[in-house]
Amino acid sequence: MILAPCRVLIVDDSASARQALARIVEGDPTLEVMAVAGDPYAAAEKMRREMPDVILLDVELPRMDGLTFLRKLMAQRPVPVVICSGHAAAGSEIAMQALEAGAVEVIEKPRMDVARGLEEASQRIRQCIRAAAQARLRGAPARALARRPTAPARVASTTVEPRLKADVILAPLSPARLEEVRLSTPRTLPVICVGASTGGTEALRDLLLQMPADAPATVIVQHMPAGFTAAFARRLDQTVAMTVREAADNDELRPGLALIAPGDHHLALRRIGAGYRVRVLDGPFVSRHRPSVDVLFRSAAQGAGPNAVGLIMTGMGDDGADGLAEMRAAGARTLAQDEDSCVVFGMPKEAIARGGVQQQAPLDRLGRLAIAAALDARRTP
C-alpha cells in the first residue's frame, strides 16, 4: 500500500520564507505543501476548503499574531502545529507559551545563508513535521500517517538524511565489557537519566512535579535546538521542587539537581570517584539529533552502570533505544512511558522492541517509580 504524503499548510508573512520552507518540506517524499498563506485569515480561508495534516506557523504575522491564531485553533478545531519563527530562540519565552498553548514543536526559522546550518535545520523541520503528524493532541486521538487515505507517491527531491550512531561521539563497549561494568562498578550516588522528544516539554514538567526537592540527581536530554533549553530550564525551575538548570560543561551532579542538555550539544556523564560530572560535547547529529538521548544513555551505561536509572519518554523515532538497551545490559534499571500517556509512542516503542525496557508505566507514575528504582540501586551491593 502506498501512503499519502502528509499535507502541510505554511503560514508566514514573508514570501521568500514561504518559498524556502516549501522547498524544505518538498524535500521529503512523505510530505507535501498543501498551501501557503501570508496571515492567519488567509490560512483560515484555505482551511475552510481543505484541512492540512500539519500547520507550519510563524509567530509574528499581520492582522493576527501566531500565538492568538494557535489558541483559537486549539479551542475550535485542533490540528498539529509546528511553530517555525525567527523570533523563537531570541524570544524563547514565546516558545514556552506556544508549547503551553498546544503547539507540538517549536523550531527556529533557519538562516538561508549558511549551507551546513541550513541542511541541519531542514532535517529538523522535516522531523518535526513528521512527528507532529503522528502526535496525540490534547483531547484528540493520535494521528498516524498510516491512517490517511492512499495516493500516488511522489519522488523525493533529496537523498535520505544520514543517520549516525553514538559511536561517533563515544566508542561502544562489547557485551562482555558491559557485563563487567554491571558486576564491577563501585557503588556511587544514583543518577536518573531521561530522554524525551515530541511532547516532552509538558511530560517532563509532569515528571519533575512528582519528584521532591531532594530527589536523586537527574540528567535530561530533550530534543531542542540552541536558544530554547535555558528558558525551558528556567520555566521548570520555577514550577518544580528540584533545582533545574541548563547544563554547563563539568557541572557536578548532586541530589535535588536536574540538568538539561543545552540545545545543539550532546551531553554525557563521567564518573568522578563516588559522584558524576557532565560533559557538554560538540559533534554531528546522532540518531538525527543533537543533543542525542543515545549519547547520554551510552555514557550512563559505561560510567554509572547499576547506579543509574534510564527513563525513555514520549517522542518520535528511535533515539535512545540502543542506549537504553546498553544501560540495561550494564545493570541499570530501565523504564518507559506507556503508550496511552505519550504524545508520540515512537521512542518508547523502539526501546521496548530492542529489549531495553524493564517496566512501562503511565506518566503520572514515572517520577515515583524512577525515584524508587534509584533508591534501590543505592541499596544494592
Coordinates of C-alpha atoms in Angstrom, one line a residue:
M1 CA 0.0 0.0 0.0
I2 CA 1.3 3.5 -0.9
L3 CA 0.7 6.1 1.8
A4 CA -0.4 9.6 1.0
P5 CA 2.1 12.3 1.9
C6 CA 1.4 14.5 5.0
R7 CA -0.2 17.7 3.8
V8 CA 1.4 20.9 5.3
L9 CA 0.0 24.4 5.4
I10 CA 2.8 27.0 5.7
V11 CA 1.8 30.3 7.3
D12 CA 4.4 33.1 7.1
D13 CA 4.2 36.7 6.1
S14 CA 7.5 36.6 4.1
A15 CA 7.1 35.4 0.5
S16 CA 10.8 34.3 0.5
A17 CA 10.4 32.4 3.7
R18 CA 7.3 30.7 2.4
Q19 CA 9.2 29.6 -0.7
A20 CA 12.2 28.4 1.3
L21 CA 10.1 26.4 3.7
A22 CA 8.1 24.9 0.8
R23 CA 11.4 23.7 -0.7
I24 CA 12.4 22.2 2.6
V25 CA 9.0 20.4 3.0
E26 CA 9.0 19.1 -0.6
G27 CA 12.5 17.7 0.0
D28 CA 10.8 14.8 1.9
P29 CA 8.8 12.3 -0.2
T30 CA 6.4 11.7 2.8
L31 CA 5.5 15.5 2.9
E32 CA 3.8 17.9 0.6
V33 CA 2.8 21.5 0.7
M34 CA -1.0 21.7 0.7
A35 CA -1.0 25.5 0.6
V36 CA 0.8 28.6 1.8
A37 CA -0.7 31.7 3.4
G38 CA 0.6 35.1 4.4
D39 CA -1.5 35.6 7.6
P40 CA -4.0 33.7 9.8
Y41 CA -7.1 35.0 7.9
A42 CA -5.7 33.7 4.6
A43 CA -4.8 30.4 6.3
A44 CA -8.3 30.1 7.8
E45 CA -9.8 30.6 4.3
K46 CA -7.7 27.8 2.9
M47 CA -8.6 25.5 5.8
R48 CA -12.3 26.0 5.1
R49 CA -11.7 24.4 1.7
E50 CA -9.2 21.7 2.9
M51 CA -7.8 20.7 6.2
P52 CA -4.0 20.2 6.5
D53 CA -2.4 17.4 8.5
V54 CA 0.1 19.8 10.0
I55 CA 0.5 23.6 10.1
L56 CA 3.9 25.3 10.0
L57 CA 3.3 28.6 11.7
D58 CA 5.2 31.8 12.2
V59 CA 4.7 33.9 15.3
E60 CA 4.8 37.5 14.1
L61 CA 2.1 37.8 11.5
P62 CA -0.1 40.7 10.2
R63 CA -3.7 41.0 11.2
M64 CA -3.4 38.3 13.9
D65 CA -0.3 37.1 15.7
G66 CA 0.6 33.5 15.6
L67 CA 0.0 32.7 19.2
T68 CA -3.5 34.1 19.1
F69 CA -4.2 32.0 16.0
L70 CA -2.8 28.9 17.7
R71 CA -5.0 29.3 20.7
K72 CA -8.1 29.8 18.5
L73 CA -7.2 26.7 16.5
M74 CA -6.7 24.6 19.6
A75 CA -10.0 25.8 21.1
Q76 CA -12.1 25.4 17.9
R77 CA -10.6 22.8 15.6
P78 CA -7.3 21.2 16.9
V79 CA -4.7 20.4 14.3
P80 CA -1.0 19.7 14.8
V81 CA 1.0 22.9 14.7
V82 CA 4.8 23.4 14.5
I83 CA 5.9 26.9 15.3
C84 CA 8.7 28.0 13.0
S85 CA 9.8 31.5 13.8
G86 CA 12.9 33.7 13.6
H87 CA 11.9 35.1 17.0
A88 CA 11.6 31.7 18.7
A89 CA 15.1 31.4 20.0
A90 CA 15.7 35.1 20.8
G91 CA 12.3 35.3 22.4
S92 CA 12.3 31.8 23.9
E93 CA 9.6 32.7 26.3
I94 CA 7.4 32.9 23.3
A95 CA 8.4 29.3 22.5
M96 CA 7.3 28.2 26.0
Q97 CA 4.0 30.0 25.6
A98 CA 3.4 28.3 22.2
L99 CA 4.0 24.8 23.7
E100 CA 1.7 25.6 26.6
A101 CA -0.9 26.8 24.0
G102 CA -0.8 23.4 22.3
A103 CA 2.0 23.6 19.7
V104 CA 3.5 20.1 19.1
E105 CA 7.0 21.5 18.4
V106 CA 8.8 24.9 18.3
I107 CA 11.7 25.4 16.0
E108 CA 13.8 28.4 14.9
K109 CA 13.4 29.5 11.3
P110 CA 16.7 28.5 9.5
R111 CA 19.2 31.0 8.2
M112 CA 19.3 30.6 4.4
D113 CA 22.9 31.9 4.0
V114 CA 24.7 29.1 5.9
A115 CA 24.9 25.9 4.0
R116 CA 25.7 23.4 6.8
G117 CA 23.3 25.1 9.2
L118 CA 20.5 25.1 6.6
E119 CA 20.8 21.4 5.9
E120 CA 20.7 20.6 9.6
A121 CA 17.8 23.0 10.1
S122 CA 16.0 21.4 7.1
Q123 CA 16.4 18.0 8.7
R124 CA 14.9 19.2 11.9
I125 CA 12.0 20.9 10.3
R126 CA 11.1 17.7 8.4
Q127 CA 11.5 15.6 11.5
C128 CA 9.2 18.0 13.5
I129 CA 6.5 17.9 10.8
R130 CA 6.6 14.1 10.6
A131 CA 6.4 13.9 14.4
A132 CA 3.5 16.4 14.6
A133 CA 1.6 14.3 12.0
Q134 CA 1.6 11.4 14.5
A135 CA 1.1 13.4 17.6
R136 CA -1.8 12.7 20.0
L137 CA -3.3 16.2 20.6
R138 CA -4.8 17.1 23.9
G139 CA -8.3 15.5 24.0
A140 CA -7.9 14.1 20.5
P141 CA -6.7 10.7 19.2
A142 CA -3.3 10.1 17.7
R143 CA -2.9 11.0 14.0
A144 CA -0.9 8.2 12.5
L145 CA 0.4 8.7 8.9
A146 CA -0.7 5.2 8.0
R147 CA -4.4 6.1 8.7
R148 CA -4.7 8.6 5.9
P149 CA -6.1 7.6 2.5
T150 CA -3.6 6.3 0.0
A151 CA -2.5 8.3 -3.0
P152 CA 0.3 8.1 -5.6
A153 CA 3.7 8.5 -4.1
R154 CA 6.0 11.4 -5.2
V155 CA 9.7 11.2 -6.0
A156 CA 12.0 12.5 -3.3
S157 CA 14.0 15.6 -4.3
T158 CA 16.8 14.9 -1.8
T159 CA 18.7 11.9 -0.6
V160 CA 17.8 10.2 2.6
E161 CA 19.1 12.1 5.6
P162 CA 22.2 10.4 7.1
R163 CA 21.8 8.6 10.4
L164 CA 24.9 8.3 12.7
K165 CA 25.1 6.2 15.8
A166 CA 26.6 7.3 19.2
D167 CA 29.9 5.7 18.1
V168 CA 30.9 9.0 16.5
I169 CA 30.8 10.6 20.0
L170 CA 31.6 7.7 22.4
A171 CA 33.1 4.3 21.5
P172 CA 30.8 1.3 22.3
L173 CA 31.6 -1.4 24.7
S174 CA 31.2 -5.1 23.9
P175 CA 28.5 -7.2 25.6
A176 CA 31.3 -8.8 27.7
R177 CA 32.6 -5.4 28.8
L178 CA 29.1 -4.2 29.7
E179 CA 28.7 -7.3 31.8
E180 CA 31.9 -6.4 33.5
V181 CA 30.6 -2.9 34.2
R182 CA 27.5 -4.4 35.7
L183 CA 29.5 -6.6 38.1
S184 CA 32.4 -4.4 39.0
T185 CA 31.2 -0.8 39.1
P186 CA 31.5 0.5 42.6
R187 CA 28.5 1.9 44.4
T188 CA 28.1 5.6 43.8
L189 CA 25.4 8.2 44.1
P190 CA 22.4 7.1 42.0
V191 CA 21.6 9.1 38.9
I192 CA 18.4 9.2 36.8
C193 CA 18.9 9.7 33.1
V194 CA 15.9 10.8 31.0
G195 CA 15.3 11.1 27.2
A196 CA 12.3 12.8 25.5
S197 CA 11.3 14.4 22.3
T198 CA 7.9 15.3 20.8
G199 CA 5.5 16.1 23.7
G200 CA 8.4 16.0 26.1
T201 CA 8.3 19.6 27.3
E202 CA 5.0 19.1 29.0
A203 CA 5.7 15.5 30.0
L204 CA 9.0 16.5 31.7
R205 CA 7.2 19.1 33.8
D206 CA 4.7 16.4 34.9
L207 CA 7.5 14.0 35.7
L208 CA 9.5 16.5 37.7
L209 CA 6.4 17.6 39.7
Q210 CA 6.4 14.1 41.1
M211 CA 9.9 14.4 42.4
P212 CA 10.8 16.1 45.8
A213 CA 13.5 18.7 46.4
D214 CA 16.0 16.1 47.5
A215 CA 15.3 13.7 44.6
P216 CA 18.3 11.8 43.1
A217 CA 20.4 13.7 40.6
T218 CA 18.7 13.8 37.2
V219 CA 20.1 14.4 33.7
I220 CA 17.7 15.1 30.9
V221 CA 18.0 15.2 27.1
Q222 CA 15.0 16.9 25.5
H223 CA 15.3 17.3 21.7
M224 CA 15.5 21.1 21.4
P225 CA 17.6 23.5 19.3
A226 CA 20.0 26.1 20.7
G227 CA 18.4 29.0 22.5
F228 CA 15.4 27.1 23.8
T229 CA 16.8 24.9 26.6
A230 CA 17.8 27.7 29.0
A231 CA 14.3 29.2 29.0
F232 CA 12.8 25.7 29.3
A233 CA 15.0 25.0 32.4
R234 CA 14.1 28.3 34.0
R235 CA 10.4 27.6 33.5
L236 CA 10.8 24.2 35.1
D237 CA 12.9 25.6 37.9
Q238 CA 10.0 28.0 38.8
T239 CA 7.5 25.2 38.8
V240 CA 9.0 22.1 40.4
A241 CA 10.7 21.3 43.8
M242 CA 14.0 20.3 42.3
T243 CA 16.6 22.9 41.1
V244 CA 16.6 22.8 37.3
R245 CA 19.1 24.4 35.0
E246 CA 20.7 24.1 31.6
A247 CA 23.8 22.0 31.9
A248 CA 27.3 23.5 31.6
D249 CA 30.4 21.5 30.9
N250 CA 31.9 20.0 34.1
D251 CA 28.8 20.6 36.2
E252 CA 28.7 18.3 39.2
L253 CA 25.6 16.2 39.8
R254 CA 24.0 16.2 43.2
P255 CA 20.7 15.2 44.8
G256 CA 18.0 17.8 44.2
L257 CA 19.5 19.0 40.9
A258 CA 18.2 18.3 37.4
L259 CA 20.4 19.3 34.4
I260 CA 19.0 19.7 30.9
A261 CA 21.3 19.2 27.9
P262 CA 21.9 22.5 26.1
G263 CA 20.3 22.7 22.7
D264 CA 22.7 21.9 19.8
H265 CA 25.1 20.0 22.1
H266 CA 25.4 16.4 23.3
L267 CA 25.5 15.6 27.0
A268 CA 27.4 12.8 28.6
L269 CA 28.2 11.6 32.1
R270 CA 31.6 10.9 33.6
R271 CA 32.2 9.3 36.9
I272 CA 34.5 11.1 39.4
G273 CA 35.0 9.0 42.5
A274 CA 31.6 8.3 44.0
G275 CA 29.9 11.1 42.0
Y276 CA 29.5 12.4 38.5
R277 CA 30.1 15.4 36.3
V278 CA 28.7 16.1 32.9
R279 CA 30.4 16.8 29.6
V280 CA 28.9 19.1 27.1
L281 CA 30.1 17.9 23.7
D282 CA 30.1 19.2 20.1
G283 CA 29.8 16.7 17.3
P284 CA 27.5 15.6 14.5
F285 CA 23.8 14.6 14.8
V286 CA 23.4 11.2 16.4
S287 CA 20.2 9.3 15.6
R288 CA 19.4 12.5 13.6
H289 CA 19.5 14.6 16.8
R290 CA 21.8 16.9 18.8
P291 CA 21.5 16.5 21.7
S292 CA 21.0 12.8 21.4
V293 CA 19.5 10.5 24.0
D294 CA 21.7 7.6 22.8
V295 CA 24.8 9.6 23.7
L296 CA 23.6 10.3 27.3
F297 CA 22.4 6.7 27.8
R298 CA 25.6 5.1 26.5
S299 CA 27.7 7.3 28.8
A300 CA 25.5 6.3 31.7
A301 CA 25.8 2.6 30.8
Q302 CA 29.6 2.9 30.8
G303 CA 30.1 5.3 33.7
A304 CA 27.3 4.6 36.1
G305 CA 26.2 1.0 35.2
P306 CA 24.0 -0.3 38.0
N307 CA 23.9 3.0 39.8
A308 CA 21.8 4.5 37.0
V309 CA 18.1 4.6 36.1
G310 CA 17.2 5.1 32.5
L311 CA 13.9 6.6 31.5
I312 CA 12.6 7.0 27.9
M313 CA 9.6 9.1 27.3
T314 CA 7.4 10.4 24.5
G315 CA 8.9 11.1 21.1
M316 CA 9.1 10.1 17.5
G317 CA 11.9 7.9 16.1
D318 CA 14.3 5.6 17.9
D319 CA 16.8 7.9 19.6
G320 CA 17.7 6.3 23.0
A321 CA 16.5 2.8 22.1
D322 CA 20.0 1.4 21.7
G323 CA 21.4 3.4 24.6
L324 CA 18.7 2.2 27.0
A325 CA 19.5 -1.5 26.0
E326 CA 23.1 -0.8 26.8
M327 CA 22.1 0.7 30.2
R328 CA 20.1 -2.4 31.0
A329 CA 22.9 -4.7 30.0
A330 CA 25.2 -2.7 32.3
G331 CA 22.8 -3.3 35.3
A332 CA 20.8 -0.1 35.2
R333 CA 17.0 -0.1 36.0
T334 CA 15.1 1.0 32.9
L335 CA 11.6 2.5 32.5
A336 CA 9.5 3.7 29.6
Q337 CA 6.4 5.9 29.4
D338 CA 3.4 3.9 28.3
E339 CA 1.6 4.4 25.0
D340 CA -1.6 5.9 26.4
S341 CA 0.2 8.8 28.1
C342 CA 2.6 9.5 25.2
V343 CA 2.1 12.2 22.6
V344 CA 4.1 10.0 20.3
F345 CA 4.9 6.5 21.3
G346 CA 7.8 6.1 18.9
M347 CA 10.9 6.2 21.1
P348 CA 9.5 4.1 24.0
K349 CA 8.1 1.6 21.4
E350 CA 11.5 1.2 19.8
A351 CA 13.3 0.8 23.2
I352 CA 10.8 -1.9 24.2
A353 CA 11.3 -3.7 20.9
R354 CA 15.1 -3.8 21.4
G355 CA 14.8 -5.2 24.9
G356 CA 15.9 -2.2 26.8
V357 CA 12.8 -1.6 28.9
Q358 CA 12.1 -3.5 32.2
Q359 CA 8.9 -1.7 33.1
Q360 CA 6.3 0.5 31.4
A361 CA 4.2 3.0 33.3
P362 CA 1.8 6.0 32.7
L363 CA 3.3 9.4 33.0
D364 CA 1.7 10.1 36.4
R365 CA 3.6 7.2 38.0
L366 CA 7.0 7.6 36.3
G367 CA 8.6 10.0 38.7
R368 CA 7.9 8.0 41.8
L369 CA 9.0 4.8 40.0
A370 CA 12.3 6.4 38.9
I371 CA 13.0 7.5 42.5
A372 CA 12.2 4.1 43.9
A373 CA 14.5 2.4 41.3
A374 CA 17.3 4.9 42.1
L375 CA 17.0 4.3 45.8
D376 CA 17.0 0.5 45.2
A377 CA 20.2 0.9 43.1
R378 CA 21.8 2.7 46.0
R379 CA 21.0 -0.1 48.5
T380 CA 22.0 -2.9 46.1
P381 CA 25.6 -4.1 46.7

